Each structure stands twice: as structure tokens, then as C-alpha cells.
Coordinates of C-alpha atoms in Angstrom, one line a residue:
X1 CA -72.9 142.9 252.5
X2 CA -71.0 139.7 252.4
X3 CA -72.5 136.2 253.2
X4 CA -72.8 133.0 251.2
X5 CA -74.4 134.4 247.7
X6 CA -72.5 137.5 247.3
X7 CA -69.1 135.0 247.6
X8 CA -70.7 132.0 245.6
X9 CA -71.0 134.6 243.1
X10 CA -68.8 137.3 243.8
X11 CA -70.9 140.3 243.8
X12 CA -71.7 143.3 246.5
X13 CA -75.2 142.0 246.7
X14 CA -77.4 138.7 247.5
X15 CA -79.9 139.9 244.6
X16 CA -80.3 138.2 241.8
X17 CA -82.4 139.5 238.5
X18 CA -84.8 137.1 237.3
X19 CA -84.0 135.4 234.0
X20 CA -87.0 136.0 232.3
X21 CA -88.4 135.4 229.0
X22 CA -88.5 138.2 226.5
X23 CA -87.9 140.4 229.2
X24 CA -84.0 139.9 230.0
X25 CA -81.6 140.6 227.6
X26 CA -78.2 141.6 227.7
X27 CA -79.0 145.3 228.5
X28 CA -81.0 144.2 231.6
X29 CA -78.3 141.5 232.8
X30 CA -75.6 143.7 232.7
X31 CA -77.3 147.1 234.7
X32 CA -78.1 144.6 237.3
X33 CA -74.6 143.3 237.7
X34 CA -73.4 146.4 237.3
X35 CA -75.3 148.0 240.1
X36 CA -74.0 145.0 242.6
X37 CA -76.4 142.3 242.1
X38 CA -76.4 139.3 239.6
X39 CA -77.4 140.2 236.5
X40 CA -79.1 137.0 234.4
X41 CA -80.2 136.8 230.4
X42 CA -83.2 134.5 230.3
X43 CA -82.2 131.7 227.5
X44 CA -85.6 130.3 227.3
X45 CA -86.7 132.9 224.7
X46 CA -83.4 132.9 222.5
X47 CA -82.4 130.8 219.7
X48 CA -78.7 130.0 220.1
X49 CA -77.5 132.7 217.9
X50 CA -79.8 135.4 219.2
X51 CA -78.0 133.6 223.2
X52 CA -74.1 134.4 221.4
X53 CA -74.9 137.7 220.5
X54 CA -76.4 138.5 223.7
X55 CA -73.5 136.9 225.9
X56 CA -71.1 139.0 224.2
X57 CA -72.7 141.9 224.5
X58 CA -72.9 141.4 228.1
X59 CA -69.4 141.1 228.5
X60 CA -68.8 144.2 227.0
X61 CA -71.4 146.1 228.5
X62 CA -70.2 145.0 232.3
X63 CA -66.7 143.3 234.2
X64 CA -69.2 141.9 236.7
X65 CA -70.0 138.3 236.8
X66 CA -73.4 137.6 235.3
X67 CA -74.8 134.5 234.2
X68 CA -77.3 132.4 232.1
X69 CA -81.1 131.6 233.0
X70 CA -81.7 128.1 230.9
X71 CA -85.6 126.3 230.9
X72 CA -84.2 122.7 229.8
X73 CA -87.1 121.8 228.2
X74 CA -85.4 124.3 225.7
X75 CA -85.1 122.3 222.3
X76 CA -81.8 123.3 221.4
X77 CA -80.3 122.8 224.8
X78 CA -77.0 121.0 223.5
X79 CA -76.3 124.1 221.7
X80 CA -77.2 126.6 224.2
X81 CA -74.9 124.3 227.1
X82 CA -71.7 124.7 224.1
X83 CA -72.5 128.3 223.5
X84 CA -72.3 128.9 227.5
X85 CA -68.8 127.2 227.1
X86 CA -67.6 128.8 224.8
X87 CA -68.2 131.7 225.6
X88 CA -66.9 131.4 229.2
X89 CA -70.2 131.9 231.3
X90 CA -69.4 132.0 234.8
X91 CA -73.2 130.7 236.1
X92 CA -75.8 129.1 235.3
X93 CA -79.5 128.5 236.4
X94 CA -80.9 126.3 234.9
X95 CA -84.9 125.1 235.8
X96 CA -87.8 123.3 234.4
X97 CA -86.5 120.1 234.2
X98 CA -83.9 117.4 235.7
X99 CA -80.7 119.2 237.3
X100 CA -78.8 115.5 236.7
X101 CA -78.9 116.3 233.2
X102 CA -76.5 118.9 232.7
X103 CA -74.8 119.9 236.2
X104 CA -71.9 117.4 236.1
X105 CA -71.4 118.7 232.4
X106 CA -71.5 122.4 233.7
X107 CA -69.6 121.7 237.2
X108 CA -67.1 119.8 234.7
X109 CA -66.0 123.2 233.1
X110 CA -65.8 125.2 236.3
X111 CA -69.4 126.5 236.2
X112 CA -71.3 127.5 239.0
X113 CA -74.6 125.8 238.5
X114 CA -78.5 127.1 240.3
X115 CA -81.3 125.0 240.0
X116 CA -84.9 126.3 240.3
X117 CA -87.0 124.2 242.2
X118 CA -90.6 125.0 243.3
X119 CA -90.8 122.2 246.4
X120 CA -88.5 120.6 249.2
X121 CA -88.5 117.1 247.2
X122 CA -86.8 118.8 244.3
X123 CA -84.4 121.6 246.1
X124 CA -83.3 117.7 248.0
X125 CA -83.0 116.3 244.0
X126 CA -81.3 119.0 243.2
X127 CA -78.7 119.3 246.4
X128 CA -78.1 115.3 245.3
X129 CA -77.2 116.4 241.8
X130 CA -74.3 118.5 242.5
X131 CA -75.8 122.5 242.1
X132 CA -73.7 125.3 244.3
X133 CA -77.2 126.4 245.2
X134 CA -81.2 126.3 244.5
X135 CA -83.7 129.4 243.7
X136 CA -86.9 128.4 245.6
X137 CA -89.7 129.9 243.5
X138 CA -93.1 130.1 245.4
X139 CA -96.6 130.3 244.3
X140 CA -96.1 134.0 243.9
X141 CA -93.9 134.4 241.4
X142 CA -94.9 135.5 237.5
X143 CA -94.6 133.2 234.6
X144 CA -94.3 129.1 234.9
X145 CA -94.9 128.2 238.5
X146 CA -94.7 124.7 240.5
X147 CA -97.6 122.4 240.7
X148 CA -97.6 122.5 244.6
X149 CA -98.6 126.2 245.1
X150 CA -96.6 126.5 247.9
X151 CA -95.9 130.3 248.8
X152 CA -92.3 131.8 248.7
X153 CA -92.5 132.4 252.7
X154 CA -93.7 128.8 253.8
X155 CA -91.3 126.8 251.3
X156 CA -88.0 128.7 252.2
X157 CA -88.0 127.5 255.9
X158 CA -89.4 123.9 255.0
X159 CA -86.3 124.1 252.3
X160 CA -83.6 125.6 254.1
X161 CA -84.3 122.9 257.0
X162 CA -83.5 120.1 254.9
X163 CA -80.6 121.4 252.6
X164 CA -77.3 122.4 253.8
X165 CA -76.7 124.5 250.4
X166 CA -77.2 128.2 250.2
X167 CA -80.8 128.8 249.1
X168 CA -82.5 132.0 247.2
X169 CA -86.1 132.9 248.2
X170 CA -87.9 133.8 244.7
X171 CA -91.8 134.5 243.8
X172 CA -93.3 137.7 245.6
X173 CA -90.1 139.7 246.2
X174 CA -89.8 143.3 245.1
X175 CA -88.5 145.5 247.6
X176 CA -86.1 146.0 250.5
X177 CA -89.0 144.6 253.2
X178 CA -89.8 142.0 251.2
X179 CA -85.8 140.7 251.0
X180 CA -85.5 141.2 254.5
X181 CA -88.5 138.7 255.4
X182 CA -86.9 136.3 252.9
X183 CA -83.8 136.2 254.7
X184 CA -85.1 136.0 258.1
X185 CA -87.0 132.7 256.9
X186 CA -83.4 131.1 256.1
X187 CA -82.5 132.4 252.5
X188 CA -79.0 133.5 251.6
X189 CA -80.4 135.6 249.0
X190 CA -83.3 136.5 246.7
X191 CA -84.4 136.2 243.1
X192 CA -86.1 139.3 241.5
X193 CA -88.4 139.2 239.0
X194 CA -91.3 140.8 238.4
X195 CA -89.8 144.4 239.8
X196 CA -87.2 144.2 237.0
X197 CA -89.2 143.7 234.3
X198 CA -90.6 147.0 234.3
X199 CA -87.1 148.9 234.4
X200 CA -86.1 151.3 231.2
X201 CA -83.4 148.2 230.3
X202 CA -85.6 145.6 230.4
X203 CA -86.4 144.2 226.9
X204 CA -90.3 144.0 227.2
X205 CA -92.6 145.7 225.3
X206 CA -93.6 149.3 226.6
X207 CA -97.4 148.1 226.4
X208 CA -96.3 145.6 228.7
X209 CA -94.6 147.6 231.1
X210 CA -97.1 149.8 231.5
X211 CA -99.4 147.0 232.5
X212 CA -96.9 145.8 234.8
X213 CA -97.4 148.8 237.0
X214 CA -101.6 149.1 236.4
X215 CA -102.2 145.7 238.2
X216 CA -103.6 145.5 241.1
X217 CA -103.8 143.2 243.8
X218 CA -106.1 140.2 242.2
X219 CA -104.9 141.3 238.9
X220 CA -103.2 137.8 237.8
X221 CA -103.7 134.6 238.4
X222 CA -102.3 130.5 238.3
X223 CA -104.0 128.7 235.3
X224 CA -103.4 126.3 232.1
X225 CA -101.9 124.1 235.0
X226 CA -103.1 121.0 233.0
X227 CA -100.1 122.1 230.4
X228 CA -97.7 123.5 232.3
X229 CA -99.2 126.5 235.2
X230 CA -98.2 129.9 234.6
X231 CA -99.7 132.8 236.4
X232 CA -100.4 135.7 233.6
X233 CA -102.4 139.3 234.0
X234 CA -105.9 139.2 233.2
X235 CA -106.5 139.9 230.1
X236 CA -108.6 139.0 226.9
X237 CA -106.4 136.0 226.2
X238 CA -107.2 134.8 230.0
X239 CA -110.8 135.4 229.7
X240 CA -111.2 132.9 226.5
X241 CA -108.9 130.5 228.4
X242 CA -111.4 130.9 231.3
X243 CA -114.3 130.4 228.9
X244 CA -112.8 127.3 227.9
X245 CA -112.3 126.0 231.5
X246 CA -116.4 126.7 231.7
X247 CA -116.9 123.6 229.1
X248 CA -114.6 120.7 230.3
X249 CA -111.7 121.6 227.7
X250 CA -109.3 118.3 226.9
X251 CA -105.4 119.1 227.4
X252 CA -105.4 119.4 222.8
X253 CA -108.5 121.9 223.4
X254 CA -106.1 124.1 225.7
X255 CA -103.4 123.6 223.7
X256 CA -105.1 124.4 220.2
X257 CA -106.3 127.8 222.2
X258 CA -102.8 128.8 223.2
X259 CA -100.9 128.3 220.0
X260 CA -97.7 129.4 220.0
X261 CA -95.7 132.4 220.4
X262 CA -98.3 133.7 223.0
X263 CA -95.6 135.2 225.4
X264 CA -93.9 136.5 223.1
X265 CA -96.9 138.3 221.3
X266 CA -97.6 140.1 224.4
X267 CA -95.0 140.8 226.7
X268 CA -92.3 141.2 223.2
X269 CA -94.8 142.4 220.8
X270 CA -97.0 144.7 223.1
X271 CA -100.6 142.8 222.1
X272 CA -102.0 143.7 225.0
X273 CA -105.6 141.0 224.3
X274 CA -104.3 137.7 222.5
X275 CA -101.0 138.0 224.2
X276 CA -99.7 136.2 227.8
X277 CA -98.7 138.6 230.0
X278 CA -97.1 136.9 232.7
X279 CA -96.6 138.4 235.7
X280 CA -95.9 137.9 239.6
X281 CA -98.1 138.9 242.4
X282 CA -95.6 141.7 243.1
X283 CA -96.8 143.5 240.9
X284 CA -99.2 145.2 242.7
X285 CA -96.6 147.3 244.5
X286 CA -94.8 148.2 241.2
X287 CA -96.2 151.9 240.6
X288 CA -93.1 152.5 237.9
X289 CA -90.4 151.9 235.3
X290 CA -87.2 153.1 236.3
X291 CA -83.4 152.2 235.7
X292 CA -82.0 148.9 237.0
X293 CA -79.6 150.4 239.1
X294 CA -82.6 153.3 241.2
X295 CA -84.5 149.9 241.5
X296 CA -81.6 147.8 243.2
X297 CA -80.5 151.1 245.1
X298 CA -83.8 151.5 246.7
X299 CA -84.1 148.0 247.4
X300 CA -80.9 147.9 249.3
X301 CA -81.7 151.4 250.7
X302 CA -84.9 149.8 252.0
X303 CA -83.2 146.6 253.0
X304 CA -80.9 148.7 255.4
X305 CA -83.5 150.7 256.8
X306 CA -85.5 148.2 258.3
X307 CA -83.1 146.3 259.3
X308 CA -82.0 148.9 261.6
X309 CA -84.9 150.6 262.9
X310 CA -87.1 147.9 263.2
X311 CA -85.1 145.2 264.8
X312 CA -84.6 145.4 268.5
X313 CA -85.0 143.1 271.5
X314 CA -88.0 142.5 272.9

């Protein structure tokens, strides 16, 4: 399969593994790349030592590009950009925040730079700023989410009619059908998630991979948008957030409630009640944890099947 993505990044596939946090590590970024796809270690839960080690273990574990998944509201993001440098990181996506900031700086040193962007105005922001290509995340996805709640199959089209840049459908994608839809909308490829966090490689918690494949459809939901809107499993956690929400709460209230470390605690740590378990919609189709590379296999597989039996003229 060869088309815009799988040359901007030199891989057999146009799938990319979500770089999440405390769910992709090095293990998980390199069974992905190593299975054809683009394998990504999420940054945004690493200190920059923790980000060395794990880049270096990636090159060892896999000769197949993989790249860097940075949050640039990351405090340390001057050492995290150097340690990418350094250690010769090939791509980067970068996402919640300005892509002017660091794209000229990463272009500079040959480094093919992603932005996430959640709405046309910023995939147009971002196409200005210099990046090879944007992720377009939808309403869908697990995790921090856009403001707009625009769903993955109405913002690719309204995107990939304004941009001339390759674009990659993310939020609500987790299997072969699901890719194929994205891509006859207008992506050149798609972001995965969700599906890849419950994988043997992926670095979450086994509490929270099993939850992962118990929800159901309804089982998460958009909320704490006053801080910053993530979309997490119901759980104990959500219900005292929703409890809150009953009483007016100001923004310190919500904030005093969350604390920190709360994605970590769960999806890391395994506390399934006072954790955030974040989560995409997808979810609901994952029945169960397998390796990386049986998950991108049947996803291809799938991919290729319907694309042949199901496409005829009318």
C-alpha cells in the first residue's frame, strides 16, 4: 500500500499508533513499526530521562522509522525538543498547543513534523506553520479532546477541503472498516488509539486493559471541558466529578477534585475508582488484548476485504 503517508513516512502502512500517555512506551512503538505501521512513544507522560531511555530502546528494539508524540504544554519541552535531536528522531507529532512554536526548529534539523488539530481553523494554522501533515482528532477519540466536538467522519472532509497537505483521520478508528471509511472521506491515513492500548505491549496497567475491553457503548464520556475536555470511562472518579457538576463547581473546585497524577493512578497504576481512565468511543468494539502486530494484521486483513467485496459500481 503506497500513497502519501506510507512515503512521508516510509512505512508499508498508512496507520499510525496513537501516542498516548502511560500507555505507549518503547515496547509498544516499536511492535507497531515493526509490523508496518508507525509506531509512536507518547512524551506527555515522560520526564526527559525516562523520553532518552525509551528512544533508545526503540531504536534497538526496531530499524523502522518511529517517532515522538509531544503535548507542548509539556513543562520541560526545551529538553524533550534537544533529546529528540539528539537522539536523531525521525518524526514528530506534536499537539496541544501552537505548531509555530517548535516546527521551524524541528523542520530546521530535518524532522518531519504532525500537528494534532481537532478543527479546520487549526489543521489551516497548522498547514501555515510549516507541518508535513495534520492528525485530525474527532470528538470520538479517548483522552484530551477539542472544544468543538466535531466527530472524526464530518471534520475529515470539511479539513481535507481546505488543506492541500496529507491529512490523518483520528478519534473512533479501530478496525479495517473503520480505516476504510476514513479514507473514503479524504484521509491519507489514520491514527490508532484506543485499539492499541489494549495490546500485550502496551504499557498500561492490566486493570486498565481489562476495562478497556468491558466498555460498552455509552461507557465514556466528554467532561472537565472547563479545564481542559477529556473523555474517560465511567468510573468512581467520574461519578464525584459528576456530583460536583450537580452544585455549580468554580474552575479551582474542579481542579482541587482532580489533583494530580489522576491518569496515571489509573490507567499506570491500575486504581480502577480514583483513577482517569481515558478512553475512546472505540472501545466498545474492543473485546481483547492481543499483540500489536495480530491487531495491525487484522486491521489490514479487514481493510482489504472490504475493499474488495464491497466496492462495485452501481
Amino acid at each position: 500500500m503506497i500513497n502519501k503517508i506510507t512515503q512521508l513516512f516510509n512505512t508499508q502502512y498508512p496507520v499510525v499508533q496513537g501516542g498516548m500517555i502511560w500507555v505507549s512506551g518503547w515496547k509498544l512503538a516499536s511492535a507497531v513499526s515493526n509490523a508496518g505501521g508507525l509506531g509512536l512513544i507518547g512524551a506527555g507522560s515522560m520526564y526527559p530521562d525516562v523520553l532518552r531511555e525509551h528512544i533508545q530502546k526503540c531504536k534497538k528494539a526496531t530499524d523502522k522509522p518511529f517517532g515522538v508524540n509531544v503535548p507542548m504544554l509539556y513543562p520541560d519541552i526545551e529538553q524533550i525538543m534537544d533529546i529528540i535531536v539528539d537522539e536523531g528522531v525521525k518524526i514528530v507529532f506534536t499537539s496541544a498547543g501552537n505548531p509555530k512554536t517548535w516546527t521551524s526548529f524541528l523542520k530546521e534539523k530535518g524532522i518531519t513534523v504532525v500537528h494534532v488539530v481537532s478543527s479546520v481553523k487549526f489543521a489551516l494554522k497548522a498547514e501555515a506553520a510549516g507541518v508535513d501533515a495534520v492528525a485530525c482528532e474527532g470528538f470520538e477519540a479517548g483522552g484530551h479532546n477539542g472544544r468543538e466536538e466535531t466527530t472524526t467522519f464530518t471534520l475529515i472532509p470539511m479539513v481535507k477541503e481546505q488543506v492541500k497537505i496529507p491529512v490523518i483521520a483520528a478519534g473512533g478508528i479501530g478496525t479495517g472498516r473503520g480505516m476504510l471509511a476514513a479514507m473514503v472521506l479524504g484521509a491519507d491515513g489514520v491514527q490508532i488509539g484506543s485499539r492499541f492500548a489494549a495490546t500485550e505491549e502496551s504499557s498500561a496497567h492490566e486493570n486498565f486493559k481489562k476495562t478497556i475491553v468491558d466498555v460498552k457503548d455509552g461507557g465514556t464520556y466528554l467532561t472537565l471541558k472547563e479545564l481542559a475536555p477529556v473523555r474517560l470511562v465511567r468510573n468512581k472518579f467520574f461519578n464525584d466529578v459528576q456530583e460536583l457538576y450537580q452544585n455549580g463547581p468554580t474552575v479551582d473546585e474542579l481542579k482541587s477534585l482532580l489533583g494530580r497524577a489522576r491518569a496515571k493512578r489509573g490507567m499506570f497504576e491500575g486504581d480502577l475508582d480514583e483513577g482517569e481512565l481515558e478512553i475512546g468511543q472505540i472501545a466498545g468494539l474492543i473485546h481483547d488484548i492481543k499483540p500489536a502486530k495480530q491487531v495491525l494484521d487484522e486491521i489490514i486483513a479487514e481493510y482489504n476485504k472490504v475493499l474488495t467485496t464491497n466496492f462495485t459500481k452501481l
